[in-house]
PDB file of C-alpha atoms in Angstrom:
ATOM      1  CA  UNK A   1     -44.768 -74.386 -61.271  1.00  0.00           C
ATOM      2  CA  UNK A   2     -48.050 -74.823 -60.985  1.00  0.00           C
ATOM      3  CA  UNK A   3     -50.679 -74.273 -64.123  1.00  0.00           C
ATOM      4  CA  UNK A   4     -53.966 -73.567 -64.588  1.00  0.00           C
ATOM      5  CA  UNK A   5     -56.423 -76.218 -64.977  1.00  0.00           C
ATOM      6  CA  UNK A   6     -58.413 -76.063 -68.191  1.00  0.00           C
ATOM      7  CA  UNK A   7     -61.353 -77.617 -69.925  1.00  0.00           C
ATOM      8  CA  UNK A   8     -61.939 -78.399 -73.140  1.00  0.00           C
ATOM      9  CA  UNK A   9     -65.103 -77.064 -74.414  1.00  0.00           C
ATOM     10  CA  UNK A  10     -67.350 -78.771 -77.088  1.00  0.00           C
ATOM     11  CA  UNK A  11     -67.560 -77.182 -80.371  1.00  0.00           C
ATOM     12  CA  UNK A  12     -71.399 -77.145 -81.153  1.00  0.00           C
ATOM     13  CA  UNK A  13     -72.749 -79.080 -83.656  1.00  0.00           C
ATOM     14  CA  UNK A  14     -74.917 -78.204 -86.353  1.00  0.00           C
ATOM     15  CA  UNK A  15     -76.850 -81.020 -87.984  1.00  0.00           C
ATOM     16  CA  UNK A  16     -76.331 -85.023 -87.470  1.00  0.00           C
ATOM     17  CA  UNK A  17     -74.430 -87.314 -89.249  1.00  0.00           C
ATOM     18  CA  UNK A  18     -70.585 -88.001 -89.690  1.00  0.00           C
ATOM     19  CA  UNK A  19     -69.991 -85.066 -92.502  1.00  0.00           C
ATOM     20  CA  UNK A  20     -71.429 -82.115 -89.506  1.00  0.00           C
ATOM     21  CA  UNK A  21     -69.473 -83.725 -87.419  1.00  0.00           C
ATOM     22  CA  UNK A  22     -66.089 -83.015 -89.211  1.00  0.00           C
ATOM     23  CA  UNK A  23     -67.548 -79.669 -90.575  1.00  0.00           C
ATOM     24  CA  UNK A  24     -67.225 -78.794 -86.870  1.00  0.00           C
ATOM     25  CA  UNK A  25     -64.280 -80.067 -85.853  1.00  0.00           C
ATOM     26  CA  UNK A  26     -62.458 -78.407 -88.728  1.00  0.00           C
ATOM     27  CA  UNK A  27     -64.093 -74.957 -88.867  1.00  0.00           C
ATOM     28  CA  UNK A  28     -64.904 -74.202 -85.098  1.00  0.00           C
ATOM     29  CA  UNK A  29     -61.457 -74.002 -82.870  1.00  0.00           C
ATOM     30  CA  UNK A  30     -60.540 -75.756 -79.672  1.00  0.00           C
ATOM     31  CA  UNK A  31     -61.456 -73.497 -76.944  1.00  0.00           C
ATOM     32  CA  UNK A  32     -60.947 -74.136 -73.572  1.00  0.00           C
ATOM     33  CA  UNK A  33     -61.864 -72.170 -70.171  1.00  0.00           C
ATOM     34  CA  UNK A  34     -60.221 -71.726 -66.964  1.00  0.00           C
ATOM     35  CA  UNK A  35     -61.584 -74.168 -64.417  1.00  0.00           C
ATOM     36  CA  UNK A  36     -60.973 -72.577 -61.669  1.00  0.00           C
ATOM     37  CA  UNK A  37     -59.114 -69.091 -60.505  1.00  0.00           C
ATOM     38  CA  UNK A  38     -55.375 -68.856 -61.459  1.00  0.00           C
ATOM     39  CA  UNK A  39     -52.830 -66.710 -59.946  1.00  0.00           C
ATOM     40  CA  UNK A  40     -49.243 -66.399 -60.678  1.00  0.00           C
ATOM     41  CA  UNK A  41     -46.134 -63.471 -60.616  1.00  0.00           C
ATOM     42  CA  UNK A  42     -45.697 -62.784 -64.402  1.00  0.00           C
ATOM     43  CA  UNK A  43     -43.200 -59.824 -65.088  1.00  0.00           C
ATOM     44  CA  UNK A  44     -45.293 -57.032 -67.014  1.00  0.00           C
ATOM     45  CA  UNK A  45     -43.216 -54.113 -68.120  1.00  0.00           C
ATOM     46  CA  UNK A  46     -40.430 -54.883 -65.982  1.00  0.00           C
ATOM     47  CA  UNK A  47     -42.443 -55.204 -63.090  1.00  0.00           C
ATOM     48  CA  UNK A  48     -43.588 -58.183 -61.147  1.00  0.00           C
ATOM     49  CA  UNK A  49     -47.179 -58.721 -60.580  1.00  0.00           C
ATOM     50  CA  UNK A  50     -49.647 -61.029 -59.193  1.00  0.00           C
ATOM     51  CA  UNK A  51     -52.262 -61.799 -62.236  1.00  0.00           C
ATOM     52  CA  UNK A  52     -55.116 -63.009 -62.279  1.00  0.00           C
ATOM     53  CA  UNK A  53     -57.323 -65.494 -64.577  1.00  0.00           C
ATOM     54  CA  UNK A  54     -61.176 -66.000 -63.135  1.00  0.00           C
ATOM     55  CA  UNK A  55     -63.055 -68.982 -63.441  1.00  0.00           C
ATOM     56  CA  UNK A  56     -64.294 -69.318 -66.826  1.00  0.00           C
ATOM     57  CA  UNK A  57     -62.611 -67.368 -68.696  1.00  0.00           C
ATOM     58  CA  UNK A  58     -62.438 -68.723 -72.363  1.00  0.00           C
ATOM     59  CA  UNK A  59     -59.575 -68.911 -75.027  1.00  0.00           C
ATOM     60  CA  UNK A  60     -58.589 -70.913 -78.230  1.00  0.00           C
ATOM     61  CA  UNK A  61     -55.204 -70.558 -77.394  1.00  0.00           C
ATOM     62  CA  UNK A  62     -54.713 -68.471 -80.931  1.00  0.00           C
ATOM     63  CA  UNK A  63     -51.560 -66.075 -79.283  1.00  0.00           C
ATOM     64  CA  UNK A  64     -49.915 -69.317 -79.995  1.00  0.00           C
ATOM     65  CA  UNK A  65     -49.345 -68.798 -84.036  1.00  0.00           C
ATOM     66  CA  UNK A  66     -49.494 -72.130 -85.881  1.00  0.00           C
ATOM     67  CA  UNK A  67     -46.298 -71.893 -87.150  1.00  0.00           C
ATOM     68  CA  UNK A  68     -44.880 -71.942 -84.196  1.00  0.00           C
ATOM     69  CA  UNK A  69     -46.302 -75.557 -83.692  1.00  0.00           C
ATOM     70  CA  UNK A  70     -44.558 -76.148 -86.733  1.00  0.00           C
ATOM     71  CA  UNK A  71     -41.461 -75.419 -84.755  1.00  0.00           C
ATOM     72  CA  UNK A  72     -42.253 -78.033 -82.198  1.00  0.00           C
ATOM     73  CA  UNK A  73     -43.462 -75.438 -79.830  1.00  0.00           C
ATOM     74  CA  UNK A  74     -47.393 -76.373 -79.419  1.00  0.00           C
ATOM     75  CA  UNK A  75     -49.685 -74.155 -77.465  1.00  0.00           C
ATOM     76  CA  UNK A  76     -50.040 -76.114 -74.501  1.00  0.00           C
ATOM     77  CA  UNK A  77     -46.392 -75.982 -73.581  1.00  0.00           C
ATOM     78  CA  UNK A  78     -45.696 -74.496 -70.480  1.00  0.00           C
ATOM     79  CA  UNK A  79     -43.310 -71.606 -72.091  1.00  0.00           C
ATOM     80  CA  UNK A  80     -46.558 -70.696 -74.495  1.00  0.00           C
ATOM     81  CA  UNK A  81     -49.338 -71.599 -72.816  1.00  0.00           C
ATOM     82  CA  UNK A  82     -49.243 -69.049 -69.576  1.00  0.00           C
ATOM     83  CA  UNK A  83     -48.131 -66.301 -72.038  1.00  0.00           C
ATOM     84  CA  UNK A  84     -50.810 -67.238 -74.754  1.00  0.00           C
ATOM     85  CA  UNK A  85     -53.300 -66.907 -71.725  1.00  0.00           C
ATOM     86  CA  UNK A  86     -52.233 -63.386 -70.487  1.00  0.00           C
ATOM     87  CA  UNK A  87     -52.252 -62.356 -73.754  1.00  0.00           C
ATOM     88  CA  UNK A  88     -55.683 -63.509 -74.609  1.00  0.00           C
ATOM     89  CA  UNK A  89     -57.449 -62.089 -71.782  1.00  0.00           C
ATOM     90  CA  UNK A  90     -55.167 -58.382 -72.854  1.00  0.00           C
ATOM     91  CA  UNK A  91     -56.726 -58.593 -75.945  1.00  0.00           C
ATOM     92  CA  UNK A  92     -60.428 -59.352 -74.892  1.00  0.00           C
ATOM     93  CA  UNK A  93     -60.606 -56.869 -72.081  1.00  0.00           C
ATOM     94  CA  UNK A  94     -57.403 -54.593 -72.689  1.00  0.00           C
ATOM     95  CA  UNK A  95     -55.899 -55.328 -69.381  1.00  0.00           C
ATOM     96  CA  UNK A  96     -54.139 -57.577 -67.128  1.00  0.00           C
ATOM     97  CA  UNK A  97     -56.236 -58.312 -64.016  1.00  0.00           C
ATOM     98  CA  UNK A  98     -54.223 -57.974 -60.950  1.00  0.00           C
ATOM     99  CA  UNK A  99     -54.952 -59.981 -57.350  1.00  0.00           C
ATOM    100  CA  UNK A 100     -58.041 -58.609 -55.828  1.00  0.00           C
ATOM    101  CA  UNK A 101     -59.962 -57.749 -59.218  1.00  0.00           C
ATOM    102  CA  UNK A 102     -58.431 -54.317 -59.999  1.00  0.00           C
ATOM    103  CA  UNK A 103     -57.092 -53.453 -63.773  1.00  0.00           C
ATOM    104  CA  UNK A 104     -53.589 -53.302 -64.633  1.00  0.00           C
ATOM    105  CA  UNK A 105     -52.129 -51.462 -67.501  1.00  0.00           C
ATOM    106  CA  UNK A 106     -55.182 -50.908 -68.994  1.00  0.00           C
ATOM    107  CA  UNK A 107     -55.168 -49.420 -72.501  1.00  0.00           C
ATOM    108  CA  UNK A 108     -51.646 -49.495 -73.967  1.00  0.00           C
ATOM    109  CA  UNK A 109     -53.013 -51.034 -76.560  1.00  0.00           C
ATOM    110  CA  UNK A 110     -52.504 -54.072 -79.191  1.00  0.00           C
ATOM    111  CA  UNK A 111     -48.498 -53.354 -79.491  1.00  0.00           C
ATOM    112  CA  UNK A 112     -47.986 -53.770 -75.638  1.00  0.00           C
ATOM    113  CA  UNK A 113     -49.935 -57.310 -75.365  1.00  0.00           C
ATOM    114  CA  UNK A 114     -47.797 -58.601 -78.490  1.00  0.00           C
ATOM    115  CA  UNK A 115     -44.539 -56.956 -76.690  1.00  0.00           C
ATOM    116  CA  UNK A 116     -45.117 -58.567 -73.415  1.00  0.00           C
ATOM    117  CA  UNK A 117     -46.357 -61.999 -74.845  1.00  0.00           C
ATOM    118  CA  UNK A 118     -42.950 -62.259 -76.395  1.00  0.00           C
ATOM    119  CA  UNK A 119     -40.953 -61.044 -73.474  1.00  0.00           C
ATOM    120  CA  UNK A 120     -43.015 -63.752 -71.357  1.00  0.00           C
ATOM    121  CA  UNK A 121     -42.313 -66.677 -73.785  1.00  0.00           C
ATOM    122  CA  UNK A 122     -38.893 -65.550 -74.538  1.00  0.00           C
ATOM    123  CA  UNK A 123     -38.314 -65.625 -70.400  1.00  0.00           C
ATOM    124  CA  UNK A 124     -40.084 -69.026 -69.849  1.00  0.00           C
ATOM    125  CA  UNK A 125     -38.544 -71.085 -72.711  1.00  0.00           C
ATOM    126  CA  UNK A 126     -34.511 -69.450 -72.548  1.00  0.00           C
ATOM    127  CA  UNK A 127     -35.275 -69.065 -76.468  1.00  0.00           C
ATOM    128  CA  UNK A 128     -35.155 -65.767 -78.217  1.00  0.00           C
ATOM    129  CA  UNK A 129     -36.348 -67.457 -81.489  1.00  0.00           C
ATOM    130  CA  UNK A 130     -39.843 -68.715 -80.803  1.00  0.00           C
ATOM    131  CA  UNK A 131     -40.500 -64.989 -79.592  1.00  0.00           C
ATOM    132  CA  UNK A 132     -39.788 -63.912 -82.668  1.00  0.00           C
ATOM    133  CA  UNK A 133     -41.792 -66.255 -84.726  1.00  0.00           C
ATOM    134  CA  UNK A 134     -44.733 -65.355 -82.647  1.00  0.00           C
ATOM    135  CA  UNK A 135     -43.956 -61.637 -82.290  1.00  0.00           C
ATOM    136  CA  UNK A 136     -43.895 -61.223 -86.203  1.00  0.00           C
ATOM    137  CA  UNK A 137     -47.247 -63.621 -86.593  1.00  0.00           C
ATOM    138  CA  UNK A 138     -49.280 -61.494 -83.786  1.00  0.00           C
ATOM    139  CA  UNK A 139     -48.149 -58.305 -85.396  1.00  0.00           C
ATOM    140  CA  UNK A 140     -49.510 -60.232 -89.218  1.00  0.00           C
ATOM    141  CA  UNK A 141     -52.210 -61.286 -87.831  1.00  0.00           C
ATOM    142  CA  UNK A 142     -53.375 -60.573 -84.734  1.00  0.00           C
ATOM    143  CA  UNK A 143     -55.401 -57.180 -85.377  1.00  0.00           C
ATOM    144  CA  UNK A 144     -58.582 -59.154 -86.599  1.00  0.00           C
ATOM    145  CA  UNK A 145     -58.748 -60.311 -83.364  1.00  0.00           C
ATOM    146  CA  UNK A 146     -57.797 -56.750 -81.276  1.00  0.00           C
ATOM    147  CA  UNK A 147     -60.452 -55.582 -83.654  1.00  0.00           C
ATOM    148  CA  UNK A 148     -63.179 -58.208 -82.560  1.00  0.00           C
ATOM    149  CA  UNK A 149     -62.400 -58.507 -78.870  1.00  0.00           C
ATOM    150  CA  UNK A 150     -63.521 -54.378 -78.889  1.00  0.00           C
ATOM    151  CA  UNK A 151     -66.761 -54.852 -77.745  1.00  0.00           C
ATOM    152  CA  UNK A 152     -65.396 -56.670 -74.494  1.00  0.00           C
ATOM    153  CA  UNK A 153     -63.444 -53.821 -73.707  1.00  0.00           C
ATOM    154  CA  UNK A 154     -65.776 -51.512 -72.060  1.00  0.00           C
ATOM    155  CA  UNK A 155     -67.550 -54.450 -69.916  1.00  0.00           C
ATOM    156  CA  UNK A 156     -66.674 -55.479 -66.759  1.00  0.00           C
ATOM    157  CA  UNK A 157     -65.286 -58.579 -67.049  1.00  0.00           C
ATOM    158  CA  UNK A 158     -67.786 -60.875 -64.670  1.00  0.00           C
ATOM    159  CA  UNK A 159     -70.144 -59.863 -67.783  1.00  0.00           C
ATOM    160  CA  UNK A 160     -68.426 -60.298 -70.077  1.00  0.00           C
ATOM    161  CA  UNK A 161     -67.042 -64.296 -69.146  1.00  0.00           C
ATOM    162  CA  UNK A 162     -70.807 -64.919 -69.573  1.00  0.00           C
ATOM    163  CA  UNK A 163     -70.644 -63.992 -73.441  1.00  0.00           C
ATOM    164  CA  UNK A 164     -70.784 -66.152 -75.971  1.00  0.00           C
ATOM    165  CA  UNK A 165     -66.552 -66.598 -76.977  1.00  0.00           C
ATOM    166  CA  UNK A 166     -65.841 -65.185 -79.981  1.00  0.00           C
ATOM    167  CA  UNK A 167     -61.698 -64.672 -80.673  1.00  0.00           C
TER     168      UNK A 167
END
């Protein structure tokens, strides 16, 4: 299967010297951005569909709970990472974006994104479990994020890929 090719972005930082340096790499996350456009069939709702992720679109990858890396299962696996990135762009914009630009499922809301990221990771790695981990940390944790991706909702999304990232 072919997968998206990403690039890791920076984190800025603030002030010189070796302490700023690790200031930065501990507080600001890794984020990384779609290179270039990426279309695959992912099965959304029982359907199959042909999704889209544009050219620089941004994510830290944070669908992928930590403990789950704890489990062996890091972000950039295959069975985590395509799942991790539909579910990032659901929560920034609050839909999937099909082939051709146009807006699937749009608004079901926070509970559908964490449904379908689990039914995607659960179909990609054969394993119920790591599902489950994730699952129960998105539905923890994961509506500070719903809750700060809001203002992205409303935008179209050429507009908002230009915004600063904020997750």
């Amino acid at each position: 299967m072919k997968m998206p090719v990403l690039r890791q972005i920076e984190p800025e930082v603030q002030g010189e010297g070796l302490l700023a340096r690790l200031r930065a790499m501990y507080r600001r996350p890794v984020v990384y951005e779609v290179a270039e456009n990426y279309r695959c069939f992912v099965t959304v709702a029982g359907r199959r569909e042909l999704l889209l992720l544009p050219a620089g679109f941004r994510t830290d990858l944070a669908s992928t709970p930590r403990i789950s890396w704890a489990l062996g299962f890091r972000p950039d696996s295959p069975a985590l990472l395509l799942p991790g990135l539909w579910h990032d762009w659901y929560y920034r914009f609050g839909y999937y974006l099909g082939d051709g630009g146009r807006p699937l499922y749009k608004g079901r809301g926070r509970a559908f994104a964490d449904r379908e990221f689990a039914m995607q990771v659960c179909r990609r790695s054969g394993l119920f479990g790591p599902a489950i981990v994730a699952r129960l940390a998105l539905w923890v944790g994961g509506w500070s994020a719903w809750r700060a991706n809001k203002k992205w909702r409303n935008a179209p999304y050429r507009q908002a890929l230009q915004g600063e990232y904020q997750d």
